[in-house]
Each structure stands twice: as structure tokens, then as C-alpha cells.
């Protein structure tokens, strides 16, 4: 058990499209309380103390958004900066770190080359994260910083290569989308070579922003927002240049939209060097601030907002909060799982799934996972992946019932599900794929592409899901509960069912779909002859 005042040091590395950043902090175990937000305007956490903050202006997105590749020069510059970051972390005695790369490296054909060289030359394990993971981490930082209870907010993170839009209802995400809309991307596409932004360029820029936002607007326009929150490299600069006097809705820092509109007109008329001089901007901020203010203003106009709250946190702070909470055993695994499964349910609703059937299969699969714990030896996180697959296994019906298990695989694999890594999403998609029909087979590309451990996990979880799905064959909820009893001497899994009504079809289907479970665990699936038996979960599960 850690002392209530245990100290540790953590680092966040952020390879953005416009710059590379490092932040190193020292924290106490008491600095990361489980649950509630920090006081408004407070520091990242009550006992966080910043030790190091470094920023290196390497614009990775400049070539990627045009050619699709990182240049050899930018890779070398990045590795040089990462060596500097590694030295700073070593001098600080960092206990844990996370290094992430976002849209520029994510889109680069040779992004894997940078990852390998970062490991070899700088000793840093670099992780290329998806836009949905970027949004999750930023949301974590914002919710920890701001009090958002009983408020619906739109969180807008404008980076160099992408913009993440997240709907927060009482601090919980209900929708998130990553768009190919960023400051460096807009510069390279619409403003490259322009000394000032004339009317033609301004119109092109606005049309480009609207085109990108158009993918998310139909969903976002279904609701209204109490406030818009902005994050990203330019937000703090805009909050200084266009402040809301006295704050906004109780939050101390915000961008005044009217003043920002006036500022945009002035910025459009100035060359970058003049913007840098007049507004005391860094060189790499003097150009990106133009598309940044344009994006934020367009969002504010779409949702009739007169101000944009600036919380002063972003991706790095989200990384640090999670590192601290996990290190000090303050991370709420149950809440994280609940958020993930709620997101799966929302995805299912988007495809008009049978929610009642999904809930029954989820409940039965989770119970069978617990009852077979001694045999499969999987982790608690794998139970969450099974439940996600149980909720989503039939969403392929939206495309067509015939072959719907294959359609489910595709829809899951192509969907943004906040809280799932790409590897985890592949496991969930495969488990859903094998809930019916053929068994996992290395001849199937979707299964063959998994690594050895993931293939074994898919087989075990799919074996359980097939039985759970069979118990609700007619989608009528006749089987309300199950308890699995492993009969070792007779090598069978005896299922004690609870429920009312005839279940002959379910019983027949269980015998048919117990094939994978028999292969994986060497157990025949047998239904208890007793009817309406009320199963009780084993203690301690």
C-alpha cells in the first residue's frame, strides 16, 4: 500500500503536427482524487508541481499533408528532440511516461520509421494514437479542470492536423468525432504562399472548414450546448488577445467571439512577420493562428455562442492525469468500463440494433466469463472486451441479415469507440465476427492478422459469446440468467438456467453452438434438467 503522501514523477511527450512538447511533473498520491473535478481555475491537480516543460518547433505536418510522407530531415530533427526529451526525463528521475504522436505521424506512410528510430536512437517508446484516443485524453483533462455538472458542452480541440469534437453531458462523453481539419493542414491547403489573406483565400478557407465540419454537424445539430470549450495550441493566445472580461459562465478565461472576429480581420490583412511583431507571437504561431481563429469562429457561429471557454489544459495534461491515477491506484476501472460500454450501446443504437437482445447476451456472457475464470485465465479487461462484443455482435443486421456477423466485424473495425485501442477494437470485432457460423480460422485474413495472444483471446471469448447468444436464440429473453458449473470428472459445463416459458429452441442452439467452447476448454455444454432454477453468482466475482 502506497503512503498517502508518496511522491513520483511523470512525463508526457506530445508529437503534434506543428511542434513537439514535453512536460515533466512531480505528484503526490493525494493529488489525484478519484472522481470529482478540481476547483475552477485550480492547477492540474492540487499537488502537481511542474519540473520541466520543453517545446521544439518541428512542423511534421507541413510535408505529410501534401506528400503523405515525413521527410528524412524532419524525422532526424524529431529524433534529435526526443533525445533531448529522454535526457530531461532521465535527469528528473521519471517513474512513468507516455509518448504519443497524433495526426501527422498517423497519416504518414512512413510513420512506422519514426517510431522505430525513436526507440533505437532516443530510447523512447512512441505510440501513434487515433483521433478518438486523443479526444478521450483531452476530455479527461478538461473534465478534471472544469466543473461541468448539469451542463452540456461541446469540446473543440484544434490541432495542427485534426480537430476533435466531443459532446460532454454532465462531464460524460456522448459523441466524439475526429475531423481532418487542422491549422497546419489548412495553411498548406489554402494559404500556402499567401502574404496576406485576400477575399478569395478567405472564402476558400471558410469553405474548407465548412466541408470538414459538415461530417459532424448533422449529429451535433440535434442538440444545443450551454457552452463551447476550446483546446489546442492557439487557444491560450486567443484568450489573451480576445478575453471575455470577468470570465464566462463562472469560468475565468474565455475568448470573446466578437473581439476574435475583429482580430481575424486584422490578422488577415497582415503578413506573418507583422503579426509576430504586433502581437508578440512565436514564428510558428504567427501563421497557424489565422486558420485557428477561423475554425473556432465558425464553430461558434454554427452554435450561436458568444464566447469559447479556455481551460488551459490539453493532451499532455490528460496523459499525465491518467499516468498519475494509475500509478497511485486511483484510476476508476469500473467507471472507465461503464463509459466504454455506454459508447458501444450508442453505436448499436446508431445501427438500430435489438437493444434488449444485446443486454441479455451481455449479461449472460459476463456471467459465463466469471464462471469459467479458472479455465480461461483471462484478465478483467478481457471481460470488458467480451461485453463490448456481446453488445455489438448483431449490428451487422443494419447492412443485411445474411452474413451479418461479417458485417458486424466491418462496422466495429471501422468505428471510433472511445476507450478501445486499435488492438482491442480488432479483438472485439473478431469476437463479434465469430458469434455464429464458422469458427476462427487462420485462413480468414481478419483472424490471421492478429498476433498469437490476440488469436487465443478471440477463441476463448468467442466460445463464451456463442453460448450466450444461443441462450437468447429467439430474442425473447426467455433465459433471464445462467450459472455455469464446471463438472471436471465428466468434462462438461452444466448450465443452470433461470427463466420462464418454453426454451427448446435455445437448448437446441446451445448444443450446436457449444462447438468452440468444447474445442477451447474440452467441455461439453449440457443444460441442467431443472427448469426456472435461480442461479447465484459465485462469491467474490
Coordinates of C-alpha atoms in Angstrom, one line a residue:
X1 CA 0.0 0.0 0.0
X2 CA 1.4 3.4 -1.0
X3 CA 1.8 6.1 1.5
X4 CA -0.8 8.8 1.5
X5 CA 2.0 11.2 0.6
X6 CA 4.0 9.0 -1.8
X7 CA 5.8 11.0 -4.4
X8 CA 6.5 10.1 -8.0
X9 CA 7.5 11.9 -11.3
X10 CA 5.7 11.6 -14.6
X11 CA 6.2 12.8 -18.2
X12 CA 4.1 13.4 -21.2
X13 CA 5.5 13.6 -24.7
X14 CA 3.3 15.0 -27.5
X15 CA 4.4 14.9 -31.1
X16 CA 1.9 17.2 -32.7
X17 CA 1.7 18.4 -36.3
X18 CA 3.1 21.8 -35.5
X19 CA 5.5 21.2 -32.6
X20 CA 7.0 18.6 -30.2
X21 CA 6.3 19.0 -26.5
X22 CA 7.5 17.5 -23.2
X23 CA 6.1 18.1 -19.7
X24 CA 7.5 16.6 -16.6
X25 CA 5.7 16.9 -13.3
X26 CA 6.0 15.7 -9.7
X27 CA 2.9 14.4 -7.9
X28 CA 1.7 13.1 -4.6
X29 CA -0.7 10.2 -4.3
X30 CA -3.2 12.6 -2.7
X31 CA -3.1 14.8 -5.8
X32 CA -5.3 12.6 -7.9
X33 CA -8.6 12.2 -6.0
X34 CA -10.8 9.6 -7.5
X35 CA -13.8 11.1 -9.3
X36 CA -14.8 14.7 -9.0
X37 CA -13.4 17.8 -10.8
X38 CA -10.8 20.2 -9.4
X39 CA -11.9 23.6 -8.3
X40 CA -12.4 26.0 -11.1
X41 CA -9.2 27.7 -12.1
X42 CA -7.1 25.3 -10.0
X43 CA -3.9 23.6 -11.1
X44 CA -3.9 20.3 -12.9
X45 CA -4.1 18.6 -9.5
X46 CA -3.6 20.1 -6.0
X47 CA -0.1 18.7 -5.5
X48 CA 1.2 18.7 -9.1
X49 CA 4.5 20.6 -9.5
X50 CA 6.0 21.2 -12.9
X51 CA 9.6 20.3 -13.2
X52 CA 10.3 20.6 -16.9
X53 CA 8.5 22.0 -20.0
X54 CA 10.1 21.8 -23.4
X55 CA 8.8 22.7 -26.8
X56 CA 10.6 22.2 -30.1
X57 CA 9.1 23.7 -33.3
X58 CA 9.3 20.8 -35.7
X59 CA 6.4 21.1 -38.2
X60 CA 5.8 17.4 -39.0
X61 CA 2.5 18.2 -40.8
X62 CA 4.0 20.5 -43.4
X63 CA 5.1 17.8 -45.7
X64 CA 2.7 15.0 -44.6
X65 CA -0.4 16.8 -45.5
X66 CA 1.0 17.5 -49.0
X67 CA 3.0 14.4 -49.9
X68 CA 1.8 11.8 -47.4
X69 CA 5.3 11.2 -46.1
X70 CA 7.7 12.5 -43.4
X71 CA 10.9 13.8 -44.8
X72 CA 14.2 12.4 -43.7
X73 CA 15.1 15.8 -42.3
X74 CA 12.0 16.1 -40.1
X75 CA 12.5 12.5 -38.8
X76 CA 16.1 13.3 -37.9
X77 CA 15.0 16.6 -36.2
X78 CA 12.3 14.8 -34.3
X79 CA 14.8 12.1 -33.1
X80 CA 17.2 14.8 -32.0
X81 CA 14.4 16.5 -30.0
X82 CA 13.4 13.1 -28.5
X83 CA 17.0 12.5 -27.3
X84 CA 16.8 15.9 -25.6
X85 CA 13.5 14.9 -24.0
X86 CA 14.9 11.5 -22.9
X87 CA 17.8 13.2 -21.2
X88 CA 15.5 15.6 -19.4
X89 CA 13.3 12.7 -18.2
X90 CA 16.4 10.8 -17.0
X91 CA 17.7 13.9 -15.1
X92 CA 14.3 14.3 -13.5
X93 CA 14.1 10.6 -12.5
X94 CA 10.8 10.0 -14.2
X95 CA 8.9 6.9 -12.9
X96 CA 6.5 6.6 -15.8
X97 CA 5.9 8.4 -19.2
X98 CA 3.7 8.1 -22.3
X99 CA 4.8 9.4 -25.6
X100 CA 2.2 10.0 -28.3
X101 CA 2.1 11.0 -31.9
X102 CA -1.0 12.4 -33.5
X103 CA -2.4 13.2 -37.0
X104 CA 0.8 14.0 -38.9
X105 CA 2.6 10.8 -37.9
X106 CA -0.8 8.9 -38.0
X107 CA -1.3 9.8 -41.7
X108 CA 2.4 9.5 -42.8
X109 CA 3.1 6.4 -44.9
X110 CA 6.5 6.1 -43.2
X111 CA 5.2 6.9 -39.6
X112 CA 6.5 3.4 -38.5
X113 CA 10.0 4.5 -39.5
X114 CA 9.8 7.4 -37.0
X115 CA 8.5 5.0 -34.3
X116 CA 11.4 2.6 -34.8
X117 CA 14.1 5.4 -34.9
X118 CA 12.6 7.0 -31.8
X119 CA 13.0 3.6 -30.0
X120 CA 16.5 3.0 -31.4
X121 CA 18.0 6.5 -31.2
X122 CA 16.3 8.1 -28.3
X123 CA 15.1 5.1 -26.2
X124 CA 11.5 6.4 -26.3
X125 CA 8.6 4.1 -27.0
X126 CA 6.4 6.2 -29.3
X127 CA 2.7 5.4 -29.6
X128 CA 0.7 6.6 -32.7
X129 CA -2.7 7.3 -31.3
X130 CA -6.1 7.6 -33.1
X131 CA -8.1 10.8 -33.0
X132 CA -10.7 9.2 -30.7
X133 CA -7.9 8.4 -28.1
X134 CA -6.7 12.0 -28.5
X135 CA -10.2 13.2 -27.7
X136 CA -10.5 10.9 -24.7
X137 CA -7.3 12.2 -23.1
X138 CA -8.2 15.8 -23.8
X139 CA -11.7 15.3 -22.3
X140 CA -10.1 13.7 -19.2
X141 CA -8.0 16.9 -18.7
X142 CA -10.9 19.3 -19.3
X143 CA -13.4 17.4 -17.0
X144 CA -10.8 17.3 -14.3
X145 CA -10.1 21.1 -14.7
X146 CA -13.7 22.4 -15.1
X147 CA -16.9 21.9 -13.2
X148 CA -19.3 20.7 -15.8
X149 CA -22.1 19.1 -13.8
X150 CA -25.6 19.7 -15.2
X151 CA -24.1 21.3 -18.3
X152 CA -23.9 20.2 -21.9
X153 CA -20.7 21.3 -23.6
X154 CA -19.1 21.0 -27.0
X155 CA -15.3 20.4 -26.6
X156 CA -13.4 21.6 -29.7
X157 CA -9.7 20.7 -29.9
X158 CA -8.0 22.3 -32.8
X159 CA -4.6 20.8 -33.6
X160 CA -2.2 21.1 -36.4
X161 CA -3.7 18.2 -38.4
X162 CA -7.1 17.4 -36.9
X163 CA -9.9 18.8 -34.9
X164 CA -11.6 16.6 -32.3
X165 CA -15.2 17.4 -31.5
X166 CA -16.6 15.9 -28.3
X167 CA -20.1 16.3 -26.8
X168 CA -19.9 16.3 -22.9
X169 CA -23.1 15.8 -21.0
X170 CA -22.6 16.2 -17.2
X171 CA -18.9 15.6 -17.9
X172 CA -19.5 12.3 -19.8
X173 CA -18.8 11.9 -23.5
X174 CA -21.9 11.1 -25.6
X175 CA -20.4 11.7 -29.0
X176 CA -16.9 12.2 -30.4
X177 CA -15.5 12.6 -33.9
X178 CA -12.1 13.4 -35.3
X179 CA -12.0 15.6 -38.4
X180 CA -9.2 16.2 -40.9
X181 CA -9.3 19.9 -40.0
X182 CA -6.2 21.4 -38.5
X183 CA -4.2 24.6 -38.6
X184 CA -1.1 23.3 -40.5
X185 CA -3.4 21.3 -42.9
X186 CA -5.4 24.5 -43.7
X187 CA -2.2 26.5 -44.2
X188 CA -0.7 24.0 -46.6
X189 CA -4.0 23.6 -48.5
X190 CA -5.4 27.1 -48.7
X191 CA -2.9 29.7 -47.6
X192 CA 0.5 28.4 -48.8
X193 CA 2.5 31.2 -50.4
X194 CA -0.1 33.9 -49.4
X195 CA 1.4 37.0 -47.8
X196 CA -2.0 38.2 -46.7
X197 CA -5.4 36.5 -46.8
X198 CA -7.4 38.2 -49.5
X199 CA -11.1 37.7 -50.1
X200 CA -10.6 34.7 -52.4
X201 CA -8.3 32.9 -49.9
X202 CA -10.7 33.8 -47.1
X203 CA -13.6 32.3 -48.9
X204 CA -11.6 29.1 -49.8
X205 CA -10.6 28.8 -46.1
X206 CA -14.2 29.1 -44.9
X207 CA -15.4 26.6 -47.5
X208 CA -12.7 24.1 -46.5
X209 CA -13.7 24.5 -42.8
X210 CA -17.4 24.1 -43.6
X211 CA -16.7 21.0 -45.7
X212 CA -14.8 19.3 -42.9
X213 CA -17.3 20.3 -40.2
X214 CA -20.1 19.0 -42.4
X215 CA -19.4 15.4 -41.4
X216 CA -20.2 16.1 -37.8
X217 CA -22.8 18.9 -38.0
X218 CA -25.8 16.6 -38.6
X219 CA -25.2 14.8 -35.3
X220 CA -24.2 18.0 -33.4
X221 CA -27.2 20.0 -34.6
X222 CA -29.5 17.5 -32.8
X223 CA -28.8 19.2 -29.5
X224 CA -28.0 22.6 -28.0
X225 CA -25.0 23.5 -25.9
X226 CA -24.6 25.5 -22.7
X227 CA -21.0 26.3 -23.7
X228 CA -18.2 25.6 -26.1
X229 CA -14.8 24.8 -24.7
X230 CA -11.7 25.2 -26.8
X231 CA -8.3 23.5 -26.5
X232 CA -5.2 23.3 -28.7
X233 CA -2.0 25.3 -29.2
X234 CA -3.7 28.6 -30.2
X235 CA -6.4 28.8 -27.6
X236 CA -4.5 30.4 -24.8
X237 CA -3.1 33.0 -27.2
X238 CA -6.6 33.9 -28.4
X239 CA -7.8 34.1 -24.8
X240 CA -5.1 36.7 -24.1
X241 CA -5.8 38.7 -27.3
X242 CA -9.6 38.5 -27.1
X243 CA -10.5 38.0 -23.5
X244 CA -14.0 38.0 -22.0
X245 CA -13.7 40.5 -19.2
X246 CA -14.7 38.8 -15.9
X247 CA -14.8 35.4 -17.4
X248 CA -17.8 33.4 -18.9
X249 CA -20.4 31.4 -17.0
X250 CA -18.2 31.3 -14.0
X251 CA -15.1 30.2 -15.8
X252 CA -12.2 32.7 -15.6
X253 CA -10.7 32.5 -19.1
X254 CA -12.6 32.7 -22.3
X255 CA -12.4 34.0 -25.9
X256 CA -14.8 36.8 -26.8
X257 CA -16.2 35.8 -30.2
X258 CA -16.9 39.4 -31.2
X259 CA -13.3 40.5 -30.4
X260 CA -12.0 37.4 -32.1
X261 CA -13.9 38.3 -35.3
X262 CA -12.3 41.8 -35.2
X263 CA -8.9 40.2 -34.6
X264 CA -9.3 37.8 -37.6
X265 CA -9.9 40.8 -39.9
X266 CA -6.7 42.4 -38.7
X267 CA -4.7 39.1 -38.9
X268 CA -5.9 38.5 -42.5
X269 CA -4.6 41.9 -43.6
X270 CA -1.1 41.4 -42.0
X271 CA 1.9 39.4 -43.3
X272 CA 3.1 36.8 -40.8
X273 CA 6.1 38.9 -39.7
X274 CA 3.9 41.8 -38.8
X275 CA 1.6 39.5 -36.8
X276 CA 4.6 38.2 -35.0
X277 CA 5.8 41.8 -34.1
X278 CA 2.4 43.4 -33.3
X279 CA 1.0 40.6 -31.2
X280 CA 4.3 39.2 -29.8
X281 CA 3.8 35.8 -31.4
X282 CA 6.3 33.0 -31.9
X283 CA 7.1 32.5 -35.6
X284 CA 5.2 29.1 -35.8
X285 CA 2.2 30.7 -34.1
X286 CA 2.1 33.8 -36.3
X287 CA 0.8 31.7 -39.3
X288 CA -1.3 29.0 -37.6
X289 CA -3.3 31.5 -35.6
X290 CA -5.1 32.5 -38.8
X291 CA -6.8 29.2 -39.5
X292 CA -7.2 28.5 -35.8
X293 CA -9.3 31.6 -35.1
X294 CA -11.2 30.9 -38.3
X295 CA -12.1 27.3 -37.2
X296 CA -13.1 28.5 -33.7
X297 CA -15.3 31.3 -35.0
X298 CA -17.0 29.0 -37.5
X299 CA -17.9 26.6 -34.7
X300 CA -19.1 29.5 -32.5
X301 CA -21.3 30.7 -35.4
X302 CA -22.9 27.3 -36.0
X303 CA -23.9 27.0 -32.4
X304 CA -24.7 30.7 -31.6
X305 CA -22.0 31.1 -28.9
X306 CA -20.7 34.4 -27.9
X307 CA -17.7 33.0 -26.0
X308 CA -15.4 30.0 -26.0
X309 CA -14.1 28.8 -22.6
X310 CA -10.3 28.3 -22.5
X311 CA -9.4 25.7 -19.7
X312 CA -5.7 25.9 -20.1
X313 CA -5.2 22.1 -20.5
X314 CA -4.8 19.7 -23.4
X315 CA -3.4 16.4 -24.5
X316 CA -0.3 16.4 -22.3
X317 CA -2.4 17.1 -19.1
X318 CA -4.8 14.2 -20.0
X319 CA -1.8 11.9 -20.3
X320 CA -0.4 13.0 -17.0
X321 CA -3.7 12.6 -15.1
X322 CA -4.1 9.0 -16.3
X323 CA -0.5 8.2 -15.5
X324 CA -0.8 9.6 -12.0
X325 CA -4.1 7.9 -11.3
X326 CA -3.0 4.5 -12.5
X327 CA 0.3 4.8 -10.6
X328 CA -1.4 5.6 -7.3
X329 CA -4.2 3.0 -7.9
X330 CA -6.7 5.9 -8.1
X331 CA -7.9 5.1 -11.6
X332 CA -11.5 4.1 -11.7
X333 CA -11.6 1.0 -13.8
X334 CA -15.3 0.4 -13.3
X335 CA -16.2 3.9 -14.4
X336 CA -13.9 3.6 -17.4
X337 CA -15.6 0.3 -18.4
X338 CA -19.1 1.8 -17.9
X339 CA -18.2 4.7 -20.2
X340 CA -16.8 2.3 -22.9
X341 CA -19.9 0.0 -22.8
X342 CA -22.2 3.0 -22.9
X343 CA -20.4 4.1 -26.0
X344 CA -20.9 0.6 -27.5
X345 CA -24.6 0.9 -26.8
X346 CA -24.8 4.3 -28.5
X347 CA -23.0 2.8 -31.5
X348 CA -25.6 0.0 -31.6
X349 CA -28.4 2.5 -31.4
X350 CA -26.9 4.2 -34.4
X351 CA -27.4 1.0 -36.4
X352 CA -30.8 0.3 -34.9
X353 CA -29.8 -2.9 -33.1
X354 CA -32.0 -5.1 -30.9
X355 CA -31.0 -3.4 -27.6
X356 CA -33.0 -5.9 -25.5
X357 CA -31.2 -8.8 -27.0
X358 CA -27.8 -7.1 -26.7
X359 CA -28.5 -6.5 -23.0
X360 CA -29.4 -10.2 -22.4
X361 CA -26.4 -11.6 -24.2
X362 CA -24.1 -9.1 -22.4
X363 CA -25.4 -10.2 -19.0
X364 CA -25.2 -13.9 -19.8
X365 CA -21.7 -13.7 -21.4
X366 CA -20.3 -11.8 -18.4
X367 CA -21.7 -14.4 -16.0
X368 CA -20.2 -17.3 -18.1
X369 CA -16.9 -15.5 -18.2
X370 CA -16.9 -15.4 -14.4
X371 CA -17.9 -19.0 -14.0
X372 CA -15.1 -20.1 -16.4
X373 CA -12.4 -17.9 -14.8
X374 CA -10.3 -20.8 -13.6
X375 CA -10.2 -22.3 -17.0
X376 CA -9.6 -19.4 -19.4
X377 CA -7.3 -17.4 -17.1
X378 CA -8.1 -14.1 -18.8
X379 CA -7.9 -10.6 -17.2
X380 CA -10.7 -8.3 -16.0
X381 CA -10.1 -6.1 -19.1
X382 CA -10.8 -9.1 -21.3
X383 CA -14.2 -9.3 -19.6
X384 CA -14.9 -5.8 -20.8
X385 CA -13.9 -6.7 -24.3
X386 CA -16.3 -9.7 -24.3
X387 CA -19.1 -7.4 -23.1
X388 CA -18.4 -4.9 -25.8
X389 CA -18.6 -7.7 -28.4
X390 CA -21.8 -9.0 -26.8
X391 CA -23.4 -5.6 -27.1
X392 CA -22.3 -5.1 -30.7
X393 CA -22.4 -8.7 -32.2
X394 CA -25.6 -8.1 -34.2
X395 CA -25.1 -4.6 -35.5
X396 CA -24.3 -6.1 -38.9
X397 CA -28.1 -6.7 -39.3
X398 CA -28.2 -3.0 -40.3
X399 CA -26.4 -3.9 -43.6
X400 CA -28.1 -7.3 -44.2
X401 CA -29.1 -10.3 -42.0
X402 CA -27.4 -12.8 -44.3
X403 CA -23.7 -12.7 -43.3
X404 CA -24.5 -10.2 -40.6
X405 CA -21.6 -11.5 -38.4
X406 CA -19.2 -10.4 -41.1
X407 CA -20.9 -7.0 -41.4
X408 CA -20.7 -6.6 -37.7
X409 CA -16.9 -7.2 -37.9
X410 CA -16.5 -4.4 -40.5
X411 CA -18.7 -1.9 -38.7
X412 CA -16.9 -2.4 -35.4
X413 CA -13.5 -2.3 -37.0
X414 CA -14.3 1.0 -38.8
X415 CA -16.0 2.7 -35.9
X416 CA -14.5 5.1 -33.4
X417 CA -15.2 3.6 -29.9
X418 CA -13.8 5.8 -27.2
X419 CA -11.7 3.8 -24.7
X420 CA -10.7 1.0 -27.1
X421 CA -7.2 0.9 -28.5
X422 CA -6.9 -0.3 -32.2
X423 CA -5.7 -3.7 -31.0
X424 CA -8.6 -4.1 -28.6
X425 CA -11.0 -3.0 -31.2
X426 CA -9.7 -5.7 -33.5
X427 CA -10.3 -8.3 -30.8
X428 CA -13.9 -7.1 -30.2
X429 CA -14.6 -7.1 -33.9
X430 CA -13.3 -10.6 -34.3
X431 CA -15.2 -11.9 -31.3
X432 CA -18.4 -10.5 -32.8
X433 CA -17.5 -11.9 -36.2
X434 CA -17.3 -15.5 -34.7
X435 CA -20.5 -15.4 -32.7
X436 CA -22.1 -17.6 -35.3
X437 CA -21.3 -19.8 -38.3
X438 CA -17.7 -20.7 -38.9
X439 CA -15.1 -20.9 -36.2
X440 CA -11.9 -18.8 -36.0
X441 CA -9.6 -19.9 -38.8
X442 CA -6.1 -18.7 -39.8
X443 CA -7.3 -18.8 -43.4
X444 CA -9.5 -15.8 -42.6
X445 CA -7.5 -12.6 -43.1
X446 CA -9.2 -10.8 -40.2
X447 CA -8.1 -13.6 -37.8
X448 CA -4.7 -14.2 -39.4
X449 CA -3.7 -10.6 -39.0
X450 CA -4.0 -10.8 -35.2
X451 CA -0.9 -11.7 -33.1
X452 CA -0.7 -15.0 -31.4
X453 CA -2.0 -13.8 -28.0
X454 CA -4.9 -11.9 -29.6
X455 CA -5.9 -15.0 -31.6
X456 CA -6.0 -17.1 -28.4
X457 CA -8.1 -14.4 -26.7
X458 CA -10.6 -14.2 -29.6
X459 CA -11.1 -18.0 -29.5
X460 CA -11.8 -18.1 -25.7
X461 CA -14.1 -15.0 -25.8
X462 CA -15.9 -16.1 -28.9
X463 CA -16.5 -19.5 -27.4
X464 CA -18.3 -17.9 -24.5
X465 CA -20.2 -15.4 -26.7
X466 CA -21.6 -18.2 -28.9
X467 CA -23.2 -19.9 -26.0
X468 CA -24.5 -16.7 -24.5
X469 CA -26.1 -15.7 -27.9
X470 CA -27.6 -19.2 -28.2
X471 CA -29.4 -18.8 -24.9
X472 CA -31.4 -15.9 -26.4
X473 CA -31.8 -17.5 -29.8
X474 CA -35.3 -16.0 -30.4
X475 CA -34.5 -12.6 -28.9
X476 CA -37.4 -13.1 -26.4
X477 CA -35.4 -13.0 -23.2
X478 CA -36.7 -16.4 -22.1
X479 CA -33.4 -17.2 -20.4
X480 CA -33.0 -14.4 -17.8
X481 CA -29.9 -15.8 -16.1
X482 CA -27.4 -18.5 -16.2
X483 CA -24.9 -20.1 -13.8
X484 CA -22.2 -22.3 -15.3
X485 CA -21.0 -25.3 -13.2
X486 CA -17.8 -27.0 -14.4
X487 CA -18.1 -30.8 -13.9
X488 CA -14.4 -31.8 -14.2
X489 CA -14.8 -35.6 -13.9
X490 CA -17.4 -35.7 -16.7
X491 CA -15.7 -32.9 -18.7
X492 CA -18.8 -30.8 -19.1
X493 CA -20.1 -27.4 -18.4
X494 CA -23.5 -27.7 -16.8
X495 CA -25.7 -24.6 -17.4
X496 CA -28.3 -23.8 -14.8
X497 CA -30.9 -21.5 -16.3
X498 CA -33.3 -19.1 -14.9
X499 CA -36.4 -18.0 -16.8
X500 CA -39.9 -18.9 -17.8
X501 CA -41.5 -20.4 -20.9
X502 CA -40.5 -22.9 -23.5
X503 CA -36.8 -22.9 -24.3
X504 CA -36.5 -25.9 -26.6
X505 CA -35.0 -23.8 -29.5
X506 CA -32.5 -22.2 -27.2
X507 CA -31.5 -25.5 -25.8
X508 CA -31.0 -27.0 -29.3
X509 CA -29.0 -23.9 -30.4
X510 CA -26.7 -24.2 -27.3
X511 CA -25.8 -27.8 -28.2
X512 CA -25.0 -26.6 -31.8
X513 CA -23.0 -23.5 -30.8
X514 CA -21.1 -25.2 -28.0
X515 CA -18.6 -26.4 -30.5
X516 CA -15.9 -23.8 -30.0
X517 CA -16.2 -24.0 -26.2
X518 CA -15.7 -27.7 -26.5
X519 CA -12.6 -27.2 -28.6
X520 CA -11.1 -24.5 -26.3
X521 CA -11.9 -25.9 -22.9
X522 CA -12.6 -29.6 -23.6
X523 CA -16.0 -29.3 -22.1
X524 CA -19.4 -30.4 -23.5
X525 CA -22.1 -27.9 -22.9
X526 CA -25.1 -29.5 -21.1
X527 CA -28.2 -27.8 -19.8
X528 CA -29.4 -28.7 -16.4
X529 CA -32.7 -30.5 -16.5
X530 CA -34.1 -28.3 -13.7
X531 CA -36.4 -25.5 -15.0
X532 CA -36.6 -22.0 -13.7
X533 CA -33.7 -22.6 -11.4
X534 CA -32.5 -19.3 -9.9
X535 CA -28.7 -19.2 -10.4
X536 CA -26.5 -17.4 -8.0
X537 CA -23.2 -15.9 -9.0
X538 CA -20.1 -17.4 -7.2
X539 CA -19.0 -15.3 -4.3
X540 CA -16.1 -12.9 -4.9
X541 CA -16.9 -12.4 -8.6

